[in-house]
Coordinates of C-alpha atoms in Angstrom, one line a residue:
I1 CA -12.8 -4.2 17.5
V2 CA -14.5 -3.2 20.7
D3 CA -17.9 -4.3 20.2
G4 CA -17.6 -7.9 19.4
P5 CA -15.1 -11.0 19.8
P6 CA -11.5 -10.8 18.4
I7 CA -11.1 -11.1 14.7
V8 CA -8.9 -14.0 14.1
A9 CA -6.8 -14.0 10.9
E10 CA -4.2 -16.7 10.4
P11 CA -1.6 -17.2 9.2
Q12 CA 0.5 -14.0 10.0
V13 CA -1.1 -10.7 8.9
R14 CA 1.1 -8.3 7.0
A15 CA -1.2 -5.4 6.6
A16 CA -4.9 -4.4 7.6
R17 CA -6.8 -1.3 6.5
Y18 CA -10.3 0.0 7.2
S19 CA -12.4 1.0 4.5
P20 CA -12.9 4.9 4.3
C21 CA -16.6 4.3 5.4
G22 CA -15.6 2.5 8.6
Q23 CA -17.7 -0.4 7.8
F24 CA -15.4 -2.9 6.5
L25 CA -11.9 -4.1 7.6
V26 CA -9.2 -5.8 5.1
A27 CA -6.3 -7.8 5.7
G28 CA -3.5 -9.4 3.8
G29 CA -1.1 -11.9 5.1
F30 CA 1.4 -14.9 4.2
D31 CA -1.2 -17.3 2.7
A32 CA -1.7 -14.8 -0.3
R33 CA -5.3 -14.2 0.6
V34 CA -7.2 -10.8 1.2
R35 CA -9.5 -11.4 4.0
R36 CA -12.4 -9.1 4.6
W37 CA -14.9 -8.4 7.7
G38 CA -17.9 -6.2 7.5
H39 CA -19.8 -4.5 10.2
I40 CA -23.6 -5.6 9.6
A41 CA -26.4 -5.6 11.9
N42 CA -24.0 -4.2 14.7
A43 CA -21.8 -7.2 14.6
W44 CA -18.6 -7.8 12.5
S45 CA -18.9 -11.1 10.2
E46 CA -16.4 -12.3 7.8
L47 CA -17.0 -11.9 4.1
P48 CA -15.5 -14.4 1.3
S49 CA -11.7 -13.8 1.1
L50 CA -10.4 -12.6 -2.4
E51 CA -8.1 -14.9 -4.3
G52 CA -5.6 -14.2 -7.1
H53 CA -2.1 -13.4 -5.4
H54 CA 0.7 -15.9 -5.1
G55 CA 2.8 -14.2 -2.4
W56 CA 2.6 -12.2 0.8
V57 CA 0.0 -9.4 0.5
D58 CA 1.6 -6.1 1.9
G59 CA -0.1 -3.4 -0.1
L60 CA -3.8 -2.3 0.6
A61 CA -5.5 0.9 -0.7
F62 CA -9.0 2.2 -1.1
E63 CA -10.6 4.5 -3.5
T64 CA -13.8 5.9 -2.1
E65 CA -16.2 6.9 -4.7
K66 CA -16.2 3.8 -7.0
K67 CA -15.4 1.4 -4.0
L68 CA -12.2 0.1 -5.2
L69 CA -9.8 -1.9 -3.4
F70 CA -6.1 -2.2 -4.4
T71 CA -3.9 -4.9 -3.3
A72 CA -0.5 -5.9 -4.0
D73 CA 1.9 -8.9 -3.2
S74 CA 5.6 -10.0 -2.8
W75 CA 5.7 -11.4 -6.3
G76 CA 5.2 -8.0 -7.8
Q77 CA 1.5 -8.3 -8.8
L78 CA -1.1 -5.3 -8.4
R79 CA -4.7 -5.8 -8.6
C80 CA -7.7 -3.4 -8.6
M81 CA -11.2 -5.1 -7.3
H82 CA -14.7 -3.4 -7.5
D83 CA -16.8 -3.5 -5.1
Y84 CA -14.8 -4.2 -1.8
A85 CA -18.3 -4.4 0.0
A86 CA -19.8 -7.0 -2.3
A87 CA -20.0 -10.7 -1.6
L88 CA -18.0 -11.4 -4.7
P89 CA -15.9 -8.4 -6.0
T90 CA -14.9 -8.3 -9.6
T91 CA -11.4 -7.6 -11.0
V92 CA -11.2 -4.2 -12.7
W93 CA -7.5 -4.7 -13.8
C94 CA -4.5 -6.6 -13.0
Q95 CA -0.7 -5.8 -13.4
P96 CA 1.2 -9.1 -12.9
T97 CA 4.5 -7.6 -12.9
A98 CA 3.8 -4.2 -11.5
H99 CA 7.4 -4.3 -9.9
D100 CA 10.2 -6.7 -10.2
G101 CA 9.7 -8.4 -6.9
W102 CA 8.1 -7.3 -3.6
V103 CA 5.4 -4.6 -3.7
R104 CA 5.7 -3.0 -0.3
S105 CA 3.3 0.0 -0.2
L106 CA 0.4 1.6 -1.8
A107 CA -1.0 5.0 -1.7
M108 CA -3.9 6.8 -3.2
N109 CA -3.9 10.6 -4.2
S110 CA -6.5 12.9 -3.2
D111 CA -8.7 13.0 -5.9
G112 CA -8.7 9.3 -6.5
Q113 CA -7.3 9.3 -9.9
L114 CA -3.8 8.0 -9.2
L115 CA -2.3 5.1 -7.2
A116 CA 1.3 5.1 -6.2
S117 CA 3.4 1.8 -5.4
C118 CA 7.1 1.2 -4.3
G119 CA 8.9 -2.0 -3.8
S120 CA 12.1 -3.9 -3.3
D121 CA 13.2 -3.2 -7.1
R122 CA 14.0 0.4 -5.9
V123 CA 11.3 1.9 -8.0
C124 CA 8.2 4.0 -7.4
R125 CA 5.5 3.9 -10.0
V126 CA 2.3 5.7 -10.3
W127 CA -0.7 4.1 -12.0
S128 CA -4.0 5.3 -13.7
V129 CA -6.8 4.2 -11.5
A130 CA -9.3 3.9 -14.4
D131 CA -7.4 1.6 -16.6
G132 CA -4.2 0.4 -14.5
K133 CA -1.7 2.0 -17.1
Q134 CA 1.5 3.3 -15.7
R135 CA 1.5 7.0 -15.8
Y136 CA 4.8 7.9 -14.2
C137 CA 8.0 6.1 -13.0
L138 CA 10.6 7.4 -10.4
A139 CA 13.3 5.0 -11.2
D140 CA 17.0 4.6 -10.1
Y141 CA 16.2 5.4 -6.7
G142 CA 19.2 3.4 -5.3
R143 CA 17.7 2.0 -2.2
D144 CA 14.9 -0.6 -1.4
L145 CA 11.6 1.2 -1.0
Y146 CA 9.4 0.6 2.1
R147 CA 6.7 3.2 2.0
V148 CA 5.3 5.8 -0.2
I149 CA 2.6 8.4 0.4
F150 CA 1.0 11.4 -1.5
A151 CA 1.3 14.9 0.1
P152 CA -1.8 17.2 -0.1
D153 CA 0.0 19.3 -2.8
G154 CA 0.3 16.2 -5.0
T155 CA 3.9 15.5 -4.6
L156 CA 5.0 11.8 -3.5
L157 CA 7.1 11.0 -0.5
T158 CA 9.2 7.7 -0.2
G159 CA 10.9 6.1 2.6
D160 CA 13.7 3.6 1.9
D161 CA 15.6 0.9 3.9
R162 CA 18.3 3.1 5.5
G163 CA 16.1 5.8 6.5
L164 CA 16.0 8.4 4.1
V165 CA 12.9 10.1 3.1
K166 CA 12.6 11.9 -0.3
Q167 CA 10.0 14.1 -1.8
W168 CA 9.3 13.9 -5.5
S169 CA 7.3 15.8 -8.3
L170 CA 5.5 13.3 -10.5
D171 CA 8.0 14.0 -13.3
G172 CA 10.7 12.6 -11.1
T173 CA 12.2 15.8 -10.0
L174 CA 13.7 15.4 -6.4
V175 CA 12.1 18.3 -4.3
R176 CA 14.1 17.6 -1.0
E177 CA 15.1 15.0 1.3
F178 CA 14.6 14.2 5.1
D179 CA 17.2 12.5 7.1
A180 CA 15.9 9.7 9.2
T181 CA 18.9 7.5 9.2
V182 CA 18.4 7.3 13.0
L183 CA 16.0 4.7 12.2
F184 CA 18.4 2.3 10.7
A185 CA 20.9 0.1 12.4
V186 CA 23.0 -3.0 11.9
S187 CA 22.5 -5.6 14.4
R188 CA 24.2 -8.9 14.8
L189 CA 25.2 -8.4 11.0
Q190 CA 21.7 -7.8 10.0
D191 CA 20.2 -4.6 8.7
V192 CA 17.5 -3.4 11.0
G193 CA 14.9 -0.7 10.6
G194 CA 14.4 1.8 7.9
V195 CA 11.4 3.8 7.1
Q196 CA 8.6 1.4 8.0
C197 CA 5.7 3.8 7.9
L198 CA 5.0 7.4 6.8
A199 CA 2.2 9.8 7.7
I200 CA 1.5 13.5 6.8
D201 CA -1.0 15.9 8.1
R202 CA -4.0 17.4 6.0
K203 CA -2.2 20.7 5.5
G204 CA 1.1 19.0 4.2
E205 CA 3.1 20.8 7.3
R206 CA 4.0 17.9 9.4
L207 CA 5.6 14.5 8.4
A208 CA 6.0 11.5 10.7

């Protein structure tokens, strides 16, 4: 934030995202709250935080047209809220056990109809944005999943704790794999690294 004092968010922040309009900042942390700041009258000010989670909030995603905010935590809960810019957003739907354990990442597809989630249960799930019902399940992955993103062609890319990236069609068919195991190591008897983030360009030609 370059036009005002630093935003202070305690305790430790797990994830932070700007809204698609660029006027709101949302952050999740260790305290199970979802905190929000809005750029109003040329200044950043904090809005009321959102309650309802019980664990660390790692997953954040936005849907632009309906101003929906999706949040997920380390207890496996997935929530959809409307409107993220309002003083008191309302809950559209909630999946208390979307995953068996930690939900680490959320991703929205290009037309805003599907939301993907992945987590420590080694499963990637795809949900209907409209009603929160599960549409697809990519199960038996074999490794803890850290990140998921949609490619421009509608396929999914997942990254795991050992550095393997897989591309899937929504019916669960494995399209191909990318070897990023250089990102994984064992240090002092602990697993270190894995695919902590994923990004793809708009044409779907380059993956980072």
